[in-house]
Amino acid sequence: MKNVKFAKKALAMVMAAAMSLSMAACGGGDAASSKADSTAAETTAAQTAQAAASAAEGAGTVYKVGIVKYVDDASLDQIEAAIQAELDAKGTELGVTFDYADYTKNGQADSTTLNQIASDLIADQVDVIIPIATPAALIMQTATEENQIPVVFSAVSDPVGAGLVDSLETPGSNITGTSDALNVEAFIDLMLAANPDLKTLGLLYDQGQDSSKSAIESALAYCQEKGIETVEKTGTTNDELSLAADALIAASVDAVFTPTDNTVMTAELAIYEKFIDAKIPHYAGADSFALNGAFCGYGVNYVTLGTATADIVVDILVNGADPAATAVQLMSSGIAMVNTETAEAIGLDYSAFSDLCEEVKETTTQESFE
Amino acid sequence: MSLASIFTLSTAQTAIELGCIYALVALALFLSYSILNIADLSTDSCFTLGCAVCCQVTLMGHPILALFAAMLAGVLSGYITAFLQTRLGVESILAGIIVNTGLYTVNLAVMGFSSTLSIFKCDNIFSMVKDSALGDWLGSWYKLAVALLIALAVGGLLTLFLKTRLGLSIRATGDSPDMIKASSVNPAFTITVGLCISGSLTALSGAVLAQYQKSCDINLGTGMVTIALASLIIGETLIGKGGMLRRALGAIIGSCLYRLFVAVALRLNVPAECMKLVSALIVAIAIASPALKKYASFQKQKAQRRGGAKC
């Protein structure tokens, strides 16, 4: 009797497992790799890339490239797409294949998942791992400590502070990459160009975001130097940030500054109308903010960042560059993205921007890049 | 693709390592949820608290002290949750939620108002075992050995504790608060002790994970309570309810199994956005299974009776 009971329980467990597996199978269907019909699927990605490459030369070397995105997010998605596009382009140019389709993973902001992904990629013997965002980079660093697989991170604001590299010039181990640190001083000059009478600057950010910390510090220092008063408001969720935005409007600030802050980024669509109604321009440290309604997004262009990341990968894999001696690349943050709808609603003239930036781009309010 | 290539040795190894580390949270819930019958929702942040405290103390160069410091932090967190519900009359679920929310700020403060903290290149319990005489003998299994040892030791100690007089009172509190009052034991006291121990185990789990992955992230504990509950219930479904030792082992095995499921799902390239649904389904099926079993046997009885009436 007892045995029967146990068998039933075991059966229940197997069923549960089978269910999760079958879900897996349907989900994987349209992605590049349904492992069920393995041999064909496995080579699909390689074949497509090879077809392109074969025009120049026969099948070249195949490099396995693991890409680990921390979480779904407009900016990180853009970086991922740019890395893949650049790898394809370089692959065709050099007659080699970068197989990333089977090794592109999403950590879902869950460190356990990231740990498991790291172990999977190492088991698959990838040639390089590209973590996107700091938490992913930290876990890949730990996972590759013993095997020294090269790691090329992207979108890490403070690689030295996070302990990923010894210094920006000489990282010193298997890790290098690109940083999206924001040039805050140039950004505040831009605000002054649009409004020379800027007296009070609101700072809106999430204290829990590493990327915001150093940017806010330099903003405070620079504002003090320029004699601009500052009002700081923080929030950790959409509703808290909405309240923080209301508080800034109530404090009648002349402009609002947000660093490259993922939390505010997620809340931008919920708060941009408040700022427009109050005729306060919102300046933020990524072009995707402007897309979601902020007046001006300034800083790193994530496509350029992704492309630069992929170029480092190519340099390491194809040209045999040593990651320990490959400097971390900082982006010359000189691209301003202005939302024309918001600019018109606020009635702010941004013609002076073009003298101060590499490039001024214009956009209208949308949910994501097309 | 053959099963062997889906499930490489190192994939399974990592899954079991993580399973053993998270088993401590399952054991914490075993105490608070299964035994004390309290849904303690402070688990998520308490886990991060353990992770953060451990990172800070490890950075100062005391990896072993770090584990105990994290446990102490967990005890405090559990004490506050218990204080709210036993002395201030806050609903137990609400008490957990309040502590969970408040701890977010505390965790950030512990991490020095930064969302990630790295302890790369610091000594930790894993590297200490690796560098010791045992390290060569264990080879690449040293992480698993440490994690398994901790899980088994904690499981064993918890079982022993539950057999003491105090442990028995805690078990009785969950079964029948009225009876425990009649035996002139204060249930507020037993609940407090239970939640303090449960908090310390949760924080210890976070601490071991911190040293395992050498970093801490403010969002690390999110969803922990669901996962631990899933592990616990998978264990109970599979191993069954027997003695305390058996149930504690069940929690550990359940946690490892859950991680193996997740590892397989990841290996099969389940789209990232589906993973949470898969986890929720595993939990729902596992929790619902006793009720479904009861329903099935009831239907069977009914059918038998009807068959009998006809004869």
XYZ file of C-alpha atoms in Angstrom:
681
model
C 0.000 0.000 0.000
C 2.745 2.351 0.993
C 4.587 1.607 -2.198
C 1.555 2.446 -4.268
C 1.271 5.769 -2.487
C 4.886 6.537 -3.153
C 4.535 5.584 -6.798
C 1.612 7.970 -7.115
C 3.616 10.765 -5.587
C 6.531 10.058 -7.843
C 4.167 10.065 -10.800
C 2.794 13.435 -9.746
C 6.296 14.848 -9.614
C 7.195 13.452 -13.009
C 4.024 14.977 -14.419
C 4.930 18.349 -12.997
C 8.365 18.093 -14.511
C 6.949 16.974 -17.836
C 4.604 19.958 -17.856
C 7.382 22.426 -17.392
C 9.376 20.690 -20.085
C 6.540 20.671 -22.574
C 6.077 24.381 -21.984
C 9.714 24.746 -22.723
C 9.324 22.909 -25.980
C 6.471 25.084 -27.266
C 8.247 28.237 -26.214
C 11.481 27.352 -27.907
C 9.750 26.555 -31.158
C 10.072 29.826 -32.983
C 13.329 30.850 -31.344
C 16.476 29.888 -33.132
C 16.854 26.691 -31.187
C 14.304 24.054 -30.412
C 16.544 21.436 -28.947
C 14.079 18.670 -29.714
C 15.132 18.443 -33.344
C 18.594 19.293 -32.359
C 21.133 18.839 -35.074
C 19.225 20.984 -37.542
C 18.358 23.719 -35.087
C 21.805 23.912 -33.640
C 23.405 24.813 -36.882
C 20.663 27.155 -38.145
C 22.292 30.273 -36.800
C 25.678 29.207 -37.980
C 24.362 28.435 -41.433
C 22.678 31.800 -41.942
C 25.800 33.612 -40.959
C 27.942 31.259 -42.977
C 25.833 31.802 -46.073
C 26.753 35.453 -45.884
C 30.358 34.754 -45.111
C 30.844 32.228 -47.861
C 30.548 34.998 -50.439
C 33.916 36.309 -49.320
C 35.589 33.066 -48.393
C 34.668 29.534 -47.386
C 33.397 28.677 -43.931
C 35.581 30.425 -41.378
C 36.148 29.793 -37.736
C 33.053 29.658 -35.554
C 33.226 31.559 -32.279
C 30.652 30.898 -29.590
C 29.568 34.188 -28.068
C 27.478 34.197 -24.890
C 25.354 37.305 -24.362
C 23.762 37.721 -20.926
C 21.299 40.570 -20.561
C 20.412 41.446 -16.942
C 16.743 42.193 -17.615
C 14.354 43.372 -20.347
C 14.678 47.138 -20.602
C 14.553 49.574 -23.523
C 18.230 50.560 -23.214
C 19.590 47.084 -22.581
C 17.531 45.685 -25.474
C 19.084 48.287 -27.746
C 22.598 47.368 -26.635
C 21.909 43.677 -27.207
C 20.587 44.302 -30.709
C 23.556 46.542 -31.549
C 26.052 43.941 -30.342
C 24.405 41.269 -32.475
C 24.245 43.503 -35.545
C 27.917 44.457 -35.235
C 28.968 40.818 -34.707
C 27.100 39.867 -37.881
C 28.683 42.709 -39.816
C 32.216 41.934 -38.603
C 31.660 38.234 -39.168
C 30.801 38.834 -42.812
C 33.715 41.220 -43.215
C 36.300 38.882 -41.705
C 34.850 35.635 -43.025
C 34.253 34.154 -39.581
C 31.088 33.243 -37.719
C 29.981 34.554 -34.365
C 27.367 32.147 -33.075
C 25.387 34.069 -30.479
C 21.875 32.820 -31.288
C 22.168 29.737 -29.073
C 23.898 31.588 -26.288
C 21.854 34.755 -25.841
C 20.279 34.633 -22.389
C 18.139 36.838 -20.207
C 18.818 36.881 -16.461
C 15.366 38.280 -15.615
C 16.967 40.335 -12.857
C 17.343 37.116 -10.858
C 20.804 36.337 -9.562
C 20.132 32.602 -9.266
C 19.133 32.454 -12.902
C 22.293 34.388 -13.732
C 24.385 31.848 -11.817
C 22.764 28.972 -13.668
C 23.225 30.743 -17.002
C 26.907 31.275 -16.214
C 27.386 27.596 -15.514
C 25.519 26.647 -18.701
C 27.617 28.948 -20.873
C 30.814 27.587 -19.379
C 29.584 24.021 -19.952
C 28.903 24.989 -23.566
C 32.502 26.228 -23.760
C 31.733 29.661 -25.138
C 34.721 31.687 -26.280
C 33.585 34.928 -24.687
C 30.777 36.148 -22.425
C 29.151 39.561 -22.840
C 27.200 40.565 -19.717
C 24.985 43.628 -20.150
C 24.591 45.740 -16.952
C 26.513 45.593 -13.675
C 24.786 42.755 -11.743
C 25.214 40.394 -14.699
C 28.856 41.442 -15.068
C 29.592 40.742 -11.391
C 28.247 37.195 -11.585
C 30.094 36.446 -14.826
C 33.265 37.721 -13.161
C 32.883 35.181 -10.347
C 31.977 32.373 -12.739
C 35.034 32.919 -14.940
C 37.500 33.395 -12.108
C 38.902 29.900 -12.495
C 38.626 29.279 -16.228
C 39.536 32.832 -17.301
C 37.091 32.896 -20.218
C 37.204 36.479 -21.542
C 34.336 38.676 -20.330
C 33.438 41.857 -22.217
C 30.824 43.809 -20.283
C 28.572 46.531 -21.586
C 26.659 49.297 -19.811
C 28.587 49.215 -16.556
C 28.649 52.779 -15.230
C 31.466 52.404 -12.755
C 33.636 49.351 -13.542
C 36.361 50.324 -11.056
C 33.919 51.068 -8.238
C 32.097 47.801 -8.871
C 35.394 45.951 -8.589
C 35.306 44.546 -12.117
C 38.612 46.009 -13.267
C 41.749 47.324 -11.560
C 41.763 50.484 -13.641
C 40.102 51.709 -16.804
C 43.372 51.666 -18.777
C 44.613 48.221 -17.712
C 41.794 45.997 -16.405
C 44.335 43.426 -15.232
C 42.420 40.177 -15.715
C 40.039 38.436 -18.106
C 37.543 41.295 -17.948
C 37.143 44.481 -19.953
C 34.296 46.213 -21.771
C 32.456 49.474 -22.267
C 31.121 51.931 -19.727
C 28.091 54.162 -20.064
C 29.232 56.711 -17.472
C 27.535 60.052 -18.007
C 29.402 63.313 -18.612
C 27.337 65.314 -16.129
C 29.159 68.631 -16.416
C 28.653 68.855 -20.159
C 25.021 67.983 -19.600
C 24.450 70.793 -17.097
C 26.146 73.218 -19.510
C 23.533 72.130 -22.005
C 20.742 72.989 -19.550
C 22.305 76.397 -18.998
C 22.431 76.942 -22.750
C 18.705 76.322 -23.018
C 17.917 78.434 -19.964
C 20.701 80.800 -18.788
C 18.485 81.834 -15.845
C 18.479 78.321 -14.382
C 18.394 78.872 -10.604
C 17.081 75.649 -9.108
C 17.696 72.172 -10.473
C 15.583 69.225 -9.371
C 17.353 65.865 -9.092
C 15.095 62.864 -9.601
C 16.591 59.390 -9.172
C 16.538 56.051 -7.375
C 19.071 55.754 -4.567
C 19.306 52.052 -5.206
C 20.736 52.526 -8.684
C 24.506 52.374 -8.756
C 24.658 54.248 -12.014
C 22.945 57.233 -10.414
C 25.229 57.547 -7.440
C 28.374 58.994 -8.947
C 26.435 61.071 -11.492
C 24.402 62.704 -8.722
C 27.571 63.415 -6.765
C 29.174 65.193 -9.689
C 25.923 67.027 -10.448
C 25.782 68.336 -6.868
C 29.413 69.445 -7.017
C 29.021 71.156 -10.389
C 25.787 72.904 -9.378
C 27.489 74.277 -6.283
C 30.310 75.587 -8.422
C 27.842 77.248 -10.789
C 25.715 78.647 -7.963
C 22.666 76.578 -8.865
C 20.429 75.421 -6.029
C 19.442 71.762 -5.985
C 16.374 69.882 -4.759
C 16.781 66.110 -4.432
C 13.822 63.723 -4.623
C 14.110 59.964 -4.863
C 11.825 57.008 -5.395
C 12.178 53.285 -5.892
C 8.931 52.459 -7.695
C 6.646 54.080 -10.278
C 4.256 55.532 -7.708
C 7.017 56.815 -5.446
C 8.628 58.508 -8.418
C 5.293 60.065 -9.386
C 5.080 61.552 -5.898
C 8.705 62.677 -6.131
C 7.922 64.378 -9.466
C 4.956 66.165 -7.859
C 7.212 67.311 -5.040
C 9.734 68.732 -7.503
C 6.981 70.601 -9.332
C 5.700 71.935 -6.003
C 9.226 73.147 -5.211
C 9.028 75.060 -8.546
C 12.368 73.933 -9.906
C 13.502 75.344 -13.260
C 14.564 71.998 -14.676
C 14.817 68.379 -13.593
C 17.872 66.168 -14.016
C 17.920 62.368 -13.903
C 21.086 60.309 -14.433
C 21.187 57.020 -16.351
C 18.646 55.565 -13.958
C 16.747 52.423 -14.934
C 14.042 52.907 -12.307
C 13.165 56.412 -13.510
C 13.385 55.106 -17.069
C 10.567 52.645 -16.344
C 8.501 55.412 -14.763
C 9.119 58.037 -17.447
C 5.899 57.407 -19.384
C 3.982 57.926 -16.153
C 5.619 61.224 -15.195
C 6.510 63.110 -18.384
C 3.079 64.736 -18.713
C 3.326 66.194 -15.221
C 6.520 67.993 -16.211
C 5.039 69.191 -19.502
C 1.992 70.597 -17.686
C 4.270 72.419 -15.262
C 6.463 73.604 -18.179
C 9.541 72.086 -16.566
C 12.044 70.451 -18.930
C 13.185 66.988 -17.832
C 16.789 66.229 -18.757
C 17.848 62.621 -18.407
C 20.972 60.578 -19.018
C 19.890 58.341 -21.876
C 18.321 58.979 -25.252
C 15.531 56.509 -24.517
C 14.130 58.949 -21.932
C 13.346 61.468 -24.686
C 11.558 58.757 -26.572
C 9.306 58.235 -23.563
C 8.453 61.915 -23.264
C 11.320 63.616 -21.427
C 12.410 66.912 -22.972
C 15.991 65.878 -23.559
C 17.895 62.628 -23.266
C 21.621 63.156 -23.292
C 24.517 60.858 -23.088
C 25.538 57.528 -24.332
C 24.029 56.313 -27.526
C 23.348 52.673 -26.749
C 23.783 51.612 -30.330
C 27.284 53.098 -30.355
C 27.920 51.449 -26.983
C 26.786 48.040 -28.229
C 28.825 48.397 -31.408
C 31.939 49.336 -29.428
C 31.383 46.325 -27.155
C 31.152 43.987 -30.130
C 34.325 45.539 -31.589
C 36.231 44.694 -28.398
C 34.898 41.132 -28.616
C 36.101 40.827 -32.208
C 39.483 42.247 -31.235
C 39.880 39.660 -28.485
C 38.582 36.645 -30.417
C 39.953 37.289 -33.894
C 43.028 39.425 -33.274
C 43.945 37.715 -30.018
C 43.979 40.904 -27.945
C 44.543 40.378 -24.226
C 41.539 41.514 -22.151
C 43.873 42.337 -19.265
C 45.533 45.013 -21.404
C 42.477 46.174 -23.347
C 41.287 49.486 -21.912
C 37.676 49.928 -20.855
C 36.050 52.231 -23.393
C 34.190 55.294 -22.225
C 31.731 56.835 -24.622
C 32.224 60.458 -25.527
C 28.733 61.295 -24.350
C 27.820 63.860 -26.892
C 24.473 62.944 -28.348
C 21.385 64.877 -27.313
C 18.004 63.477 -28.177
C 15.276 66.124 -28.028
C 11.601 65.269 -27.938
C 10.068 67.816 -30.316
C 6.510 67.352 -29.009
C 7.627 68.056 -25.452
C 9.843 70.961 -26.557
C 6.906 72.552 -28.314
C 4.574 72.021 -25.356
C 7.056 73.588 -22.959
C 8.036 76.261 -25.463
C 11.758 75.776 -25.009
C 14.287 76.672 -27.682
C 17.036 74.098 -28.066
C 18.806 75.577 -31.072
C 21.913 76.227 -28.949
C 22.383 72.494 -28.358
C 23.986 71.850 -31.717
C 27.024 73.979 -30.773
C 27.571 71.960 -27.599
C 26.952 68.406 -28.795
C 28.355 66.064 -31.332
C 24.895 65.536 -32.640
C 21.322 66.618 -31.875
C 18.634 64.124 -32.751
C 14.916 64.676 -32.669
C 12.163 62.288 -31.740
C 8.526 62.173 -30.702
C 6.930 60.315 -27.827
C 6.805 56.557 -28.343
C 6.968 53.486 -26.177
C 10.105 52.042 -27.678
C 12.509 52.394 -30.571
C 11.192 51.058 -33.823
C 20.034 16.317 -28.723
C 20.517 13.542 -26.228
C 19.604 13.857 -22.581
C 23.270 13.857 -21.661
C 23.986 16.998 -23.619
C 20.926 18.785 -22.259
C 21.942 17.909 -18.788
C 25.675 18.234 -18.499
C 27.387 17.363 -15.276
C 28.301 20.951 -14.513
C 24.728 22.109 -15.081
C 23.472 19.583 -12.551
C 26.335 20.422 -10.224
C 25.475 24.143 -10.236
C 21.795 23.366 -9.791
C 22.482 21.220 -6.730
C 24.899 23.775 -5.279
C 22.237 26.462 -5.591
C 19.615 24.019 -4.366
C 21.581 23.345 -1.188
C 22.066 27.068 -0.566
C 18.386 27.875 -1.083
C 17.424 24.798 0.971
C 18.151 26.940 4.030
C 15.260 29.230 3.066
C 13.078 26.172 2.524
C 14.048 25.019 6.030
C 13.189 28.480 7.385
C 9.756 28.248 5.796
C 9.441 24.683 7.046
C 9.647 26.147 10.535
C 7.473 29.231 10.018
C 4.957 27.931 7.463
C 4.686 24.179 8.049
C 5.284 24.028 11.776
C 4.204 27.401 13.166
C 1.508 27.799 10.510
C 2.497 31.442 9.861
C 2.895 32.834 6.340
C 5.994 34.952 6.891
C 6.360 37.275 3.906
C 9.456 39.045 5.181
C 11.561 36.281 3.585
C 12.495 38.180 0.404
C 14.110 41.138 2.113
C 15.476 39.084 4.978
C 17.392 37.039 2.402
C 18.861 40.188 0.864
C 19.671 41.452 4.366
C 21.737 38.346 5.052
C 23.479 38.769 1.719
C 24.265 42.453 2.337
C 25.494 42.006 5.910
C 27.646 39.068 4.856
C 29.222 41.110 2.036
C 30.109 43.978 4.348
C 31.683 41.756 7.008
C 33.485 39.668 4.372
C 34.913 42.892 2.931
C 36.413 43.549 6.352
C 38.159 40.187 6.083
C 36.067 37.942 8.328
C 34.306 35.431 6.089
C 33.188 33.086 8.874
C 32.145 35.826 11.261
C 30.178 37.206 8.283
C 27.892 34.171 8.293
C 27.118 34.609 11.993
C 26.664 38.359 11.610
C 24.157 37.696 8.839
C 22.330 35.207 11.069
C 22.171 37.777 13.834
C 20.681 40.294 11.408
C 18.139 37.641 10.437
C 17.257 37.066 14.088
C 16.593 40.795 14.478
C 14.413 40.841 11.386
C 12.473 37.803 12.643
C 12.142 39.397 16.062
C 10.591 42.548 14.611
C 8.138 40.507 12.540
C 7.201 38.495 15.629
C 6.981 41.615 17.818
C 4.555 43.232 15.387
C 2.245 40.245 15.348
C 2.450 39.020 18.918
C 2.656 42.272 20.895
C 1.166 44.896 18.594
C -1.669 42.848 17.158
C -0.674 43.214 13.506
C -1.972 40.428 11.235
C 0.865 37.951 10.620
C 0.800 38.419 6.828
C 0.796 42.197 7.204
C 3.631 42.071 9.728
C 5.721 40.196 7.173
C 4.861 42.644 4.410
C 5.675 45.642 6.598
C 9.064 44.239 7.581
C 9.736 43.223 3.986
C 9.088 46.755 2.756
C 11.043 48.440 5.525
C 14.048 46.179 5.065
C 14.543 47.428 1.502
C 15.857 50.718 2.861
C 17.828 48.953 5.579
C 19.409 46.698 2.969
C 20.383 49.662 0.819
C 21.884 51.349 3.871
C 23.850 48.202 4.750
C 25.207 48.150 1.213
C 26.259 51.795 1.574
C 23.398 53.124 -0.596
C 24.603 51.275 -3.614
C 22.590 48.688 -5.483
C 25.413 46.216 -5.995
C 28.330 45.231 -3.826
C 31.238 43.056 -4.915
C 33.421 40.911 -2.652
C 35.556 39.603 -5.490
C 39.090 38.711 -4.373
C 38.019 38.524 -0.703
C 38.509 35.281 1.181
C 35.295 33.337 1.613
C 34.267 29.963 2.998
C 34.376 28.388 -0.461
C 37.868 29.648 -1.267
C 39.038 28.673 2.225
C 37.990 25.057 1.632
C 39.519 25.138 -1.822
C 42.860 26.340 -0.475
C 42.837 23.882 2.416
C 44.212 20.338 2.360
C 40.761 19.068 1.400
C 40.720 21.262 -1.709
C 42.851 18.950 -3.878
C 40.878 15.916 -2.893
C 37.531 17.570 -3.645
C 38.605 18.990 -6.999
C 35.775 20.866 -8.682
C 33.329 19.533 -6.109
C 34.455 21.823 -3.307
C 31.567 24.268 -3.705
C 29.039 21.466 -3.646
C 30.706 19.944 -0.599
C 30.525 23.204 1.360
C 26.931 23.941 0.366
C 25.775 20.394 1.086
C 27.560 20.314 4.430
C 25.921 23.564 5.516
C 22.471 22.433 4.392
C 22.774 19.059 6.136
C 24.230 20.568 9.309
C 21.473 23.169 9.520
C 18.814 20.550 8.753
C 20.235 18.254 11.440
C 20.486 20.989 14.076
C 16.968 22.154 13.333
C 15.666 18.602 13.765
C 17.491 18.231 17.073
C 16.145 21.576 18.244
C 12.588 20.604 17.390
C 12.937 17.602 19.678
C 13.847 19.704 22.722
C 11.225 20.917 25.178
C 11.200 24.376 23.560
C 11.068 22.821 20.095
C 8.102 20.693 21.094
C 6.312 23.782 22.447
C 6.898 25.529 19.108
C 5.458 22.558 17.245
C 2.473 22.505 19.589
C 1.920 26.255 19.036
C 1.418 25.679 15.339
C -0.915 22.748 15.937
C -3.076 24.309 18.613
C -2.423 27.684 20.257
C -5.232 27.021 22.731
C -3.675 23.850 23.982
C -0.302 25.498 24.418
C -1.918 28.294 26.424
C -3.632 25.679 28.577
C -0.208 24.150 29.237
C 0.861 27.580 30.550
C 3.329 28.268 27.735
C 3.105 31.731 26.228
C 2.477 31.328 22.463
C 3.868 34.830 21.878
C 7.197 33.556 23.172
C 7.239 30.401 21.062
C 6.211 32.336 17.935
C 8.986 34.857 18.584
C 11.622 32.150 19.001
C 10.341 30.343 15.910
C 10.417 33.429 13.701
C 13.854 34.454 14.986
C 15.270 31.060 14.031
C 13.471 31.122 10.706
C 14.837 34.629 10.022
C 18.359 33.558 10.897
C 18.190 30.616 8.480
C 16.869 32.821 5.678
C 19.657 35.333 6.275
C 22.251 32.549 6.447
C 21.077 31.360 3.049
C 21.563 34.875 1.673
C 24.987 35.011 3.282
C 26.151 31.735 1.760
C 24.851 32.871 -1.640
C 26.769 36.147 -1.252
C 30.018 34.245 -0.776
C 29.102 31.797 -3.529
C 28.557 34.464 -6.190
C 30.841 37.047 -4.564
C 28.412 39.885 -5.012
C 25.183 41.231 -3.659
C 22.409 42.928 -5.558
C 19.529 44.797 -3.952
C 16.898 42.852 -5.941
C 18.408 39.466 -5.184
C 15.661 38.310 -2.806
C 12.717 39.063 -5.056
C 10.393 36.076 -5.340
C 12.390 34.056 -2.831
C 9.342 33.197 -0.716
C 7.535 31.590 -3.682
C 10.576 29.604 -4.695
C 11.247 28.382 -1.170
C 7.613 27.452 -0.726
C 7.735 25.528 -3.989
C 10.835 23.664 -2.814
C 9.260 22.873 0.531
C 6.086 21.547 -1.013
C 7.861 19.565 -3.713
C 9.789 17.940 -0.872
C 6.663 17.228 1.159
C 4.840 15.800 -1.843
C 7.724 13.540 -2.712
C 9.098 12.505 0.672
C 5.829 12.745 2.565
C 5.114 13.790 6.103
C 7.011 11.652 8.520
C 9.337 12.480 11.369
C 11.018 15.844 11.665
C 14.294 14.633 10.129
C 12.471 13.213 7.144
C 10.581 16.451 6.589
C 13.737 18.539 6.934
C 15.518 16.324 4.412
C 12.461 16.653 2.187
C 12.889 20.441 2.175
C 16.536 20.105 1.119
C 15.769 17.558 -1.595
C 12.810 19.611 -2.789
C 15.001 22.669 -3.125
C 17.581 20.784 -5.195
C 14.839 19.316 -7.401
C 13.320 22.731 -7.986
C 16.700 24.072 -9.094
C 17.104 21.077 -11.406
C 13.729 21.839 -13.016
C 14.793 25.433 -13.546
C 18.170 24.334 -14.906
C 16.497 22.026 -17.431
C 14.071 24.755 -18.449
C 17.003 27.142 -18.965
C 18.926 24.510 -20.922
C 15.941 24.064 -23.193
C 15.941 27.796 -23.894
C 12.533 28.418 -22.393
C 11.918 32.051 -23.317
C 12.966 34.180 -20.364
C 9.552 35.738 -20.000
C 7.971 32.291 -19.454
C 10.189 31.289 -16.545
C 8.131 32.999 -13.870
C 4.967 31.325 -15.140
C 6.693 27.943 -15.113
C 7.734 28.527 -11.487
C 4.225 29.612 -10.529
C 2.769 26.503 -12.195
C 5.160 24.206 -10.353
C 4.133 25.826 -7.061
C 0.417 25.760 -7.826
C 0.478 22.107 -8.894
C 2.562 21.087 -5.900
C 0.362 22.951 -3.410
C -2.865 21.780 -5.007
C -1.812 18.136 -5.246
C -3.088 17.009 -1.789
C -6.498 18.603 -2.452
C -6.654 17.077 -5.928
C -5.739 13.691 -4.485
C -8.498 13.985 -1.895
C -11.006 14.976 -4.563
C -9.979 12.038 -6.733
C -10.335 9.532 -3.898
C -13.702 11.050 -2.949
C -14.950 10.607 -6.501
C -13.679 7.060 -6.487
C -15.547 6.325 -3.260
C -18.699 7.858 -4.706
C -18.400 5.746 -7.816
C -17.858 2.646 -5.695
C -20.919 3.422 -3.578
C -23.048 3.971 -6.642
C -21.757 0.704 -8.066
C -22.599 -0.985 -4.741
C -26.171 0.389 -4.700
C -26.851 -1.003 -8.101
C -25.946 -4.531 -7.118
